[in-house]
PDB file of C-alpha atoms in Angstrom:
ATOM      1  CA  UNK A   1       0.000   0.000   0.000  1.00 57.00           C
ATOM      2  CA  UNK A   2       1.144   3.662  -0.445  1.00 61.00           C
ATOM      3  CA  UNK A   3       1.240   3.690   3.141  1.00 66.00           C
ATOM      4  CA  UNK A   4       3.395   1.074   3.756  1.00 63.00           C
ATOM      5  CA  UNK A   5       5.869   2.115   1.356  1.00 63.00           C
ATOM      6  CA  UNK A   6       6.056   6.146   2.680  1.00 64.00           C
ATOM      7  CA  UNK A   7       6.765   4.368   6.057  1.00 63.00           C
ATOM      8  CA  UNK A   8       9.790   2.441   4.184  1.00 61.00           C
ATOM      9  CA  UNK A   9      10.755   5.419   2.219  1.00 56.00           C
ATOM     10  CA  UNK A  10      10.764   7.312   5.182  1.00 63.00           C
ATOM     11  CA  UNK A  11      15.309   7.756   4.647  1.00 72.00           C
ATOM     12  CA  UNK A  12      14.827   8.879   1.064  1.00 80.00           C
ATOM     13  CA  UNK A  13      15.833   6.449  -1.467  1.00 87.00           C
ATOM     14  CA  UNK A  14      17.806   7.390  -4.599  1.00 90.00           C
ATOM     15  CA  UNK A  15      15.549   5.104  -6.857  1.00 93.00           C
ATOM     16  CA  UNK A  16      12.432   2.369  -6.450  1.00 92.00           C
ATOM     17  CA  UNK A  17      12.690  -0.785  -8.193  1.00 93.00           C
ATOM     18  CA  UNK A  18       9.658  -3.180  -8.083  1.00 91.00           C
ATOM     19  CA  UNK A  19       7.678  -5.695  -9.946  1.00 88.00           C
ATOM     20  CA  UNK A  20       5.387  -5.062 -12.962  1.00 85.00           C
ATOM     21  CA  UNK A  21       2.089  -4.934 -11.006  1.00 84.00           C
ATOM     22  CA  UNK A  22       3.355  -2.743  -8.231  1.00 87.00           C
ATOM     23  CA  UNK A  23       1.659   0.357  -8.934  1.00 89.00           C
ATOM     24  CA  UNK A  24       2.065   1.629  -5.603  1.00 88.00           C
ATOM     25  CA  UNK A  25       5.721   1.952  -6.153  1.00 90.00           C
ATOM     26  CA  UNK A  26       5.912   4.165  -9.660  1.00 91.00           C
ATOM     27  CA  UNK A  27       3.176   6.459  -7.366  1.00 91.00           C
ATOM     28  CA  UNK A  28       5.509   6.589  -4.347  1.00 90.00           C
ATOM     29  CA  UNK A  29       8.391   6.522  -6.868  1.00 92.00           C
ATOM     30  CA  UNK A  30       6.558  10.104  -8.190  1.00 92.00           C
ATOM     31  CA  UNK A  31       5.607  11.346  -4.719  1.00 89.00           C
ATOM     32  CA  UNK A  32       9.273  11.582  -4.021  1.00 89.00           C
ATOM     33  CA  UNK A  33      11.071  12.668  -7.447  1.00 91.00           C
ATOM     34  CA  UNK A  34      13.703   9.735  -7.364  1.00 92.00           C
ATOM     35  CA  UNK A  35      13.650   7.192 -10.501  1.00 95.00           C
ATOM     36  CA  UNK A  36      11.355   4.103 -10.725  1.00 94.00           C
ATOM     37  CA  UNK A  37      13.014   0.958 -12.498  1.00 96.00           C
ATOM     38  CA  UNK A  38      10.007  -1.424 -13.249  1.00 93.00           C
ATOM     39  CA  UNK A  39      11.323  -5.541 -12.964  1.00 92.00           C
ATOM     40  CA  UNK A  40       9.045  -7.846 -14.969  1.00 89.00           C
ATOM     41  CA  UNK A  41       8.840 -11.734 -12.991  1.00 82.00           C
ATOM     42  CA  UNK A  42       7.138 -14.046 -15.670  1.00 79.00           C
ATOM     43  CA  UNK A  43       6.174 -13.748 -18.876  1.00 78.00           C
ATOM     44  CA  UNK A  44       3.019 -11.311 -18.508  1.00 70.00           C
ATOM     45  CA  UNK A  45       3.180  -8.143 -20.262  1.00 68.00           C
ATOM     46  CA  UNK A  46       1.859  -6.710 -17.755  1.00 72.00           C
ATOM     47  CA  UNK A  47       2.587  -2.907 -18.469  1.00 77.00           C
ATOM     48  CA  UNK A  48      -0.580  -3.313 -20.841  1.00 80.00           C
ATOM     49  CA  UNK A  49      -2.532  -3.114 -17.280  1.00 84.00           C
ATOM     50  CA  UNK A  50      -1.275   0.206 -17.353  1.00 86.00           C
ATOM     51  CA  UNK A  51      -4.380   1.973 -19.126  1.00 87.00           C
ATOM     52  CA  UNK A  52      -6.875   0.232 -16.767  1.00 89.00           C
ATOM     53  CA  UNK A  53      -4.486   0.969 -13.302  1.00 89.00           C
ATOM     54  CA  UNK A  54      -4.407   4.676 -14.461  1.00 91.00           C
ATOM     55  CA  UNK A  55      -8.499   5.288 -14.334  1.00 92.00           C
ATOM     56  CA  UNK A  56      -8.635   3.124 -11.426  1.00 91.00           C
ATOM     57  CA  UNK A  57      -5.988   5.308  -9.782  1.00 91.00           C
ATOM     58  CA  UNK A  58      -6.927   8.640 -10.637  1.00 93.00           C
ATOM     59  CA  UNK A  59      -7.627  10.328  -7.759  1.00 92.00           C
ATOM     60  CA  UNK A  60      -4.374   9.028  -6.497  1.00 90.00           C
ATOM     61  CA  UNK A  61      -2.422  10.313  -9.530  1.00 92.00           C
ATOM     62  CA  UNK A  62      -4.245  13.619  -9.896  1.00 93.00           C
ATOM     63  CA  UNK A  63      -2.974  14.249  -6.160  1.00 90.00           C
ATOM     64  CA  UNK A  64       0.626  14.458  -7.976  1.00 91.00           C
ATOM     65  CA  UNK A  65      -0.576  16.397 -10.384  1.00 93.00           C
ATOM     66  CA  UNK A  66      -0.450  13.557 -12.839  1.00 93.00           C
ATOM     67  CA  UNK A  67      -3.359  12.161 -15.450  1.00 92.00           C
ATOM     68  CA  UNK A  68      -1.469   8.427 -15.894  1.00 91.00           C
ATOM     69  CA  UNK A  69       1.036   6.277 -14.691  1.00 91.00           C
ATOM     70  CA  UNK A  70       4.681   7.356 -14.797  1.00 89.00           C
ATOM     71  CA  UNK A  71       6.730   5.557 -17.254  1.00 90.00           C
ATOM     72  CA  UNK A  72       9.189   3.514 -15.786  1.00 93.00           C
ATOM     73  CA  UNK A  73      12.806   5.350 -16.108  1.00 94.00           C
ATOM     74  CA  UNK A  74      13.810   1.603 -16.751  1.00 95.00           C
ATOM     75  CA  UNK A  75      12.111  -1.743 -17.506  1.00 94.00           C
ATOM     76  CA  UNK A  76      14.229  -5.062 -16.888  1.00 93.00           C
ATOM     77  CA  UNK A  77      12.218  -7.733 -18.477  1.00 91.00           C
ATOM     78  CA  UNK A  78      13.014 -11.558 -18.419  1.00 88.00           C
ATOM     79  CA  UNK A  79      11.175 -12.428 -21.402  1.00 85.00           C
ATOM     80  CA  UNK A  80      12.963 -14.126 -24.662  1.00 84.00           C
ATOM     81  CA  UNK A  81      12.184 -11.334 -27.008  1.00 81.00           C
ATOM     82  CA  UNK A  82      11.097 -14.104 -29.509  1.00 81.00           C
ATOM     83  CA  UNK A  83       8.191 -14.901 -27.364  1.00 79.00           C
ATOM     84  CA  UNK A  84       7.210 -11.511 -26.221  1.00 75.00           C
ATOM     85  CA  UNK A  85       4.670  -9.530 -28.096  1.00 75.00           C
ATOM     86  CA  UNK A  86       5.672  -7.457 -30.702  1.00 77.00           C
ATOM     87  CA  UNK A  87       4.910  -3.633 -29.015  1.00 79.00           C
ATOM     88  CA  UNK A  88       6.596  -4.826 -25.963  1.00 81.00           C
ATOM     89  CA  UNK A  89       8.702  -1.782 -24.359  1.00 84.00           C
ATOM     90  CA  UNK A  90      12.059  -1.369 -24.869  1.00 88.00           C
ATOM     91  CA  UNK A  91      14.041  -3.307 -22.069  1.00 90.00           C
ATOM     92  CA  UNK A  92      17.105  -4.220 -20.652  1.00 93.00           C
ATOM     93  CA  UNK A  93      17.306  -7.893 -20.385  1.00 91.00           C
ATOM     94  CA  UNK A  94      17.904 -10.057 -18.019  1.00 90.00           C
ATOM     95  CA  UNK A  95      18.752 -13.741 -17.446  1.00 87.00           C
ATOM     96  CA  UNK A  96      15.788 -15.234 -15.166  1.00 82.00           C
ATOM     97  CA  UNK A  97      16.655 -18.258 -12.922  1.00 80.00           C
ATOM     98  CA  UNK A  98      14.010 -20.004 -10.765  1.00 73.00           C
ATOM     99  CA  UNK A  99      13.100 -18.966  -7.692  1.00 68.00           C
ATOM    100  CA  UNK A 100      11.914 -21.990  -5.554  1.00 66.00           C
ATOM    101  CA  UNK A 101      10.910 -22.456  -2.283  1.00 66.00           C
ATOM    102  CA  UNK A 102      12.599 -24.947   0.580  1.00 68.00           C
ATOM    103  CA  UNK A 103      11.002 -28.364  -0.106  1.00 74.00           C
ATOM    104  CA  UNK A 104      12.766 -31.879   1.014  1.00 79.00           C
ATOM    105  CA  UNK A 105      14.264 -33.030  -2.236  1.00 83.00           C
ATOM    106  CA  UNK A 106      13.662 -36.768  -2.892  1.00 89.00           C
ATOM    107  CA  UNK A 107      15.778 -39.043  -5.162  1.00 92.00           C
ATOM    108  CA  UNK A 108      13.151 -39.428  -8.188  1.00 93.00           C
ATOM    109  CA  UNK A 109      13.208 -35.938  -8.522  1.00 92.00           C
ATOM    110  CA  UNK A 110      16.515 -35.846  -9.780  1.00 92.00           C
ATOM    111  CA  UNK A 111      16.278 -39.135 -12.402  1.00 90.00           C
ATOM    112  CA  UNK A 112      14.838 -40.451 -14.888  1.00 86.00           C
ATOM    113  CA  UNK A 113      12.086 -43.177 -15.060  1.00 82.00           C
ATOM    114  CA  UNK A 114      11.077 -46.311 -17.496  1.00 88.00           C
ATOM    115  CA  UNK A 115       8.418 -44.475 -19.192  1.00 92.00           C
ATOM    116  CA  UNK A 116       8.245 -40.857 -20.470  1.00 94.00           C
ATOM    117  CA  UNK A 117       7.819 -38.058 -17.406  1.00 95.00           C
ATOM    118  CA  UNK A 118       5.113 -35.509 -17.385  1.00 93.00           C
ATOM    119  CA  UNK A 119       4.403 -32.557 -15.530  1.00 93.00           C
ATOM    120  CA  UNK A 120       1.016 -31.125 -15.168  1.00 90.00           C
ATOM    121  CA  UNK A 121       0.100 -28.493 -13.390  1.00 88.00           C
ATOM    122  CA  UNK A 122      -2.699 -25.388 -13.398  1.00 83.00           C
ATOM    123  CA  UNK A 123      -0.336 -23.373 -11.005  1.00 74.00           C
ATOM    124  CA  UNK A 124      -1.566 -21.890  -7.752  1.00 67.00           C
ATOM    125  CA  UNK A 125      -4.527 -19.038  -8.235  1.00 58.00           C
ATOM    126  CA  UNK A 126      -7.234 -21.440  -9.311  1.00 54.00           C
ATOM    127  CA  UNK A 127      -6.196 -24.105  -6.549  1.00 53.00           C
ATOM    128  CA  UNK A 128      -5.899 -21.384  -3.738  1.00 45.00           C
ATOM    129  CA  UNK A 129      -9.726 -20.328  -5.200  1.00 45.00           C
ATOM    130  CA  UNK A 130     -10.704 -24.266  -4.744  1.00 50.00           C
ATOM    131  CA  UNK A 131     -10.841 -24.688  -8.315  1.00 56.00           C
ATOM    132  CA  UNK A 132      -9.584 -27.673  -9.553  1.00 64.00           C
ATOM    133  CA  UNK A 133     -11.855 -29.178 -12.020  1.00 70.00           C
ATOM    134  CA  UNK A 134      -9.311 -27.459 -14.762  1.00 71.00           C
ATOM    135  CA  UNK A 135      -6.469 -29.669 -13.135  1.00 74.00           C
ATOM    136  CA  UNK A 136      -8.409 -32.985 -13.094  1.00 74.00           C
ATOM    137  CA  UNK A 137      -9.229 -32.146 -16.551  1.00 73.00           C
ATOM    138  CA  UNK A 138      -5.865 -32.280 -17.729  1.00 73.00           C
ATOM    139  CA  UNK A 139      -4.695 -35.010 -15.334  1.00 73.00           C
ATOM    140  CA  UNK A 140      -7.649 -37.068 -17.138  1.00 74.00           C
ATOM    141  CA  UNK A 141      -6.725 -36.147 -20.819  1.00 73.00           C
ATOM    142  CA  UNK A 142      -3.044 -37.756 -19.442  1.00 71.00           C
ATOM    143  CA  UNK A 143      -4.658 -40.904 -18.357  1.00 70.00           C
ATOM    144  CA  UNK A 144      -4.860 -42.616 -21.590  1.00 74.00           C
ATOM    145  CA  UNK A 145      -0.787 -42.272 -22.065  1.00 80.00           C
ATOM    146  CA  UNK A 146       1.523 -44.324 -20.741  1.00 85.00           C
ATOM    147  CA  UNK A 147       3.280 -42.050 -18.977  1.00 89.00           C
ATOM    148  CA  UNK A 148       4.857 -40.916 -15.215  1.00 92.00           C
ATOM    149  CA  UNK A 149       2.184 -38.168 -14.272  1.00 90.00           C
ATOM    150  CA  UNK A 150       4.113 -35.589 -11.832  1.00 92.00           C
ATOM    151  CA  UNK A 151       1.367 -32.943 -10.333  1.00 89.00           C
ATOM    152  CA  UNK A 152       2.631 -29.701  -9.369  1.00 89.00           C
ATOM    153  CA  UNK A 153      -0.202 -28.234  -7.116  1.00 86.00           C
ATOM    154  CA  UNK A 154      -0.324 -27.028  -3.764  1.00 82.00           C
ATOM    155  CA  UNK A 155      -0.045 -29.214  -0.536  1.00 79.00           C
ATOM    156  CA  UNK A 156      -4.171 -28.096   0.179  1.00 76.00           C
ATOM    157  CA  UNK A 157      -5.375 -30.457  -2.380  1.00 78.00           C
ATOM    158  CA  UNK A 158      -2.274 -32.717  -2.796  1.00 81.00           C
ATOM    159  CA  UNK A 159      -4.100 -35.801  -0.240  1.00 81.00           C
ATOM    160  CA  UNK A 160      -7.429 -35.519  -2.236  1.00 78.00           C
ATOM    161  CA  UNK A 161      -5.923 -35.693  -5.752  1.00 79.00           C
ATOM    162  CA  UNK A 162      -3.631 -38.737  -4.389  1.00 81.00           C
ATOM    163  CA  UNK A 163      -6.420 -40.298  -3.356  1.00 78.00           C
ATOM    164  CA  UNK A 164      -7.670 -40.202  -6.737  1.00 76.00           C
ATOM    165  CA  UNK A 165      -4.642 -40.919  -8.350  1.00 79.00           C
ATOM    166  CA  UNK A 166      -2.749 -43.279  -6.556  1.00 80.00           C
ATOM    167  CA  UNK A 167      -0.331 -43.653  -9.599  1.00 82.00           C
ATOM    168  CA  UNK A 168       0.750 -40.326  -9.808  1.00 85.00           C
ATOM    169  CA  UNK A 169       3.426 -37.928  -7.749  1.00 90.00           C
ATOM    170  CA  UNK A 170       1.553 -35.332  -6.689  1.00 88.00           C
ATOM    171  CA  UNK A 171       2.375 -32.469  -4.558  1.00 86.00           C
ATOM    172  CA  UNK A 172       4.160 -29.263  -4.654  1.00 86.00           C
ATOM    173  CA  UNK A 173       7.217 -30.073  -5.939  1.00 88.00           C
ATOM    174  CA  UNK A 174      10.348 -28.092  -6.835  1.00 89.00           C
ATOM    175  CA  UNK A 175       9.807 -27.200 -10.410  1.00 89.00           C
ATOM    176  CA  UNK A 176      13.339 -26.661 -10.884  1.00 89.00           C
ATOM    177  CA  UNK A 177      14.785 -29.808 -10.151  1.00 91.00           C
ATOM    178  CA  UNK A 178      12.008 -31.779 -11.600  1.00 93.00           C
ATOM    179  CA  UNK A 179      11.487 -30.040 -14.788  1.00 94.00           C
ATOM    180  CA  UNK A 180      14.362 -31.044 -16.230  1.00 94.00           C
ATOM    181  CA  UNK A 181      13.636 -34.909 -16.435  1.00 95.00           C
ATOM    182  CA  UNK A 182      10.405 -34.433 -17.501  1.00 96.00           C
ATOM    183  CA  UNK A 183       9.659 -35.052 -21.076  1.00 96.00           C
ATOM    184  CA  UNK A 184       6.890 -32.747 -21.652  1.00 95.00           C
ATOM    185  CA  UNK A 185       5.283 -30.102 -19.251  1.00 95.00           C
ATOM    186  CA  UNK A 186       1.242 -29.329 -19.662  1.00 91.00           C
ATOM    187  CA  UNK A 187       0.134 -26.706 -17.658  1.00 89.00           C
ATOM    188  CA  UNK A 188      -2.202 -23.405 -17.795  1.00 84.00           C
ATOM    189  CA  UNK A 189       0.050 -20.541 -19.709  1.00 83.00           C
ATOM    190  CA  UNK A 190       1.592 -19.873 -16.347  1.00 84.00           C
ATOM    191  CA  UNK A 191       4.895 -17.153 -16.767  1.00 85.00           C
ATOM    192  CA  UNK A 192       6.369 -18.814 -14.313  1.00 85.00           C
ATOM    193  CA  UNK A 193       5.887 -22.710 -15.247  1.00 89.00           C
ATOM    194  CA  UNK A 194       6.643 -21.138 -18.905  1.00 90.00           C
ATOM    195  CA  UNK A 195       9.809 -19.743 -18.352  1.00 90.00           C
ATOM    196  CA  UNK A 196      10.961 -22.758 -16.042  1.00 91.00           C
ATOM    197  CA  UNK A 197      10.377 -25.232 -19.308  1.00 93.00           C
ATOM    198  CA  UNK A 198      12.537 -22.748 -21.366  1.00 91.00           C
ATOM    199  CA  UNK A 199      15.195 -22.711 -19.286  1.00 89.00           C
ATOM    200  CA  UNK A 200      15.481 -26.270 -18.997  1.00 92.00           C
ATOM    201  CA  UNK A 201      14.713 -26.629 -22.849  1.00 92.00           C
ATOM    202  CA  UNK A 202      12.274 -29.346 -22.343  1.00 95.00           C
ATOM    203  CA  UNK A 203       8.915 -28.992 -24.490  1.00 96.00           C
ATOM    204  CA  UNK A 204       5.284 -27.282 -23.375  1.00 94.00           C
ATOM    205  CA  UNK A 205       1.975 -27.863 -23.792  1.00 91.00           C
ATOM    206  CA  UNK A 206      -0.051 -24.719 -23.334  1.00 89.00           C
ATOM    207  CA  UNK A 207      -3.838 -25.091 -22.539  1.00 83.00           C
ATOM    208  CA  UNK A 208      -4.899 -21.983 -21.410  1.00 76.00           C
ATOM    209  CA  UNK A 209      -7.619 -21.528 -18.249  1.00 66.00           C
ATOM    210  CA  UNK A 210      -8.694 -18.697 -16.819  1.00 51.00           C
ATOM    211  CA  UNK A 211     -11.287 -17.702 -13.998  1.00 45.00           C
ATOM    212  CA  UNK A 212     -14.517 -15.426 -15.132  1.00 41.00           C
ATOM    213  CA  UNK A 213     -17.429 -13.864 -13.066  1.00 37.00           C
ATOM    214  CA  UNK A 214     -20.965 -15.473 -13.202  1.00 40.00           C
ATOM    215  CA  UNK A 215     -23.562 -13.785 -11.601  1.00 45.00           C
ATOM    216  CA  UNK A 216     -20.970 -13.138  -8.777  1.00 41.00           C
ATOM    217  CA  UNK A 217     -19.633 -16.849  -8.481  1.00 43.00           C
ATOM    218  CA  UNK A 218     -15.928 -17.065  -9.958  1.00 37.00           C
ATOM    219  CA  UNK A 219     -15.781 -20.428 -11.783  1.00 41.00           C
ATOM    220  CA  UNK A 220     -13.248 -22.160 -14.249  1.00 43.00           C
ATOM    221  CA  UNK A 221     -13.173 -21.416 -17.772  1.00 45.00           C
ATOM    222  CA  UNK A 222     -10.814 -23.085 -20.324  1.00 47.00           C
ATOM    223  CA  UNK A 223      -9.907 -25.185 -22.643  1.00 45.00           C
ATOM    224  CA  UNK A 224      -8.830 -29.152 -22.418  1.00 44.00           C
ATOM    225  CA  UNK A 225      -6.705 -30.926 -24.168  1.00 46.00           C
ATOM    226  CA  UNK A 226      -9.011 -33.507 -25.917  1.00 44.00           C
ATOM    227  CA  UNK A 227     -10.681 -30.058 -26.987  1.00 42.00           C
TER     228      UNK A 227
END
């Protein structure tokens, strides 16, 4: 919040750095006259947001005298350019590497099995929203392969989808150890999951999902892979 952040700018900083959806930062970043470097963290262009955050924070940004957001004095985007969309901003690039959080490696993670390795996941949103008829949708479309199902989802639903699928590894597992000796990764046009199969070079399948508004309800929309 804009509070929070006067509190930690309270000594004055010579610049602000922050991620793409951090709005509060380029205001604060304004508020104070110091430069605001904007860091892209998946593959989202998310500046395009920019039109939409503007109107919703005008009475915000006409306090500084301003009628949009300020343009970032520099954008560091992690991106390939060669999948980025064509009216992307100029940026300096940057190598992106993983970040993963501390989970007890196990020995399968790091080899190979007798039959092809996939990963499937639908990241974390639409599992922290208790949606996960996208997942079992894609876990189902796997069924008919004879392949090692891996299940990156969150530890909430992990025991229920177990349950179902005795067969499979399910959990939530360090991408970047696993991804690597997989042999194909489905998931949900995550930036994240994305840029973790192109920096281990292994192939993608991209089924994209999404959550929409229905008469107030948010429920799963998408597409599946028999589709």
């Amino acid at each position: 919040s804009m509070e929070a952040l006067r509190e930690l700018t309270g000594w004055r900083p010579d610049v602000v750095v922050a991620a793409s959806m951090s709005f509060a930062a380029a205001l604060i970043a304004a508020e104070l006259g110091v430069p605001y470097v904007r860091q892209a963290w998946d593959t989202g262009d998310a500046w395009r947001t920019d039109p939409a955050a503007s109107e919703e924070l005008r009475p915000e940004l006409a306090e500084l005298g301003l009628d949009a957001l300020p343009e970032p004095y520099l954008f560091i985007d992690i991106c390939p350019p060669t999948c980025g969309p064509r009216h992307a901003p100029e940026a300096q690039m940057m190598r992106w590497i993983r970040p993963t959080g501390q989970r007890r490696p196990e020995p399968w993670m790091y080899t190979n099995g007798d039959r092809p390795r996939v990963c499937v996941t639908s990241g974390s949103r639409l599992v922290f929203a208790r949606k996960t008829g996208f997942l079992r949708g894609l876990v189902a479309d796997m069924a008919a392969l004879n392949v090692e199902t891996v299940i990156a989802t969150l530890d909430e639903v992990a025991d229920e989808l177990r349950a179902e699928l005795p067969e499979a590894r399910v959990g939530w597992v360090p991408l970047d150890v696993v991804v690597p000796t997989c042999d194909l990764v489905v998931h949900h046009a995550g930036g994240v999951t994305a840029l973790t199969a192109m920096n281990a070079g292994v192939p993608q399948l991209i089924v994209p999902q999404l959550i929409v508004s229905q008469g107030g309800n948010f429920v799963e929309a998408g597409l599946r892979i028999s589709d």
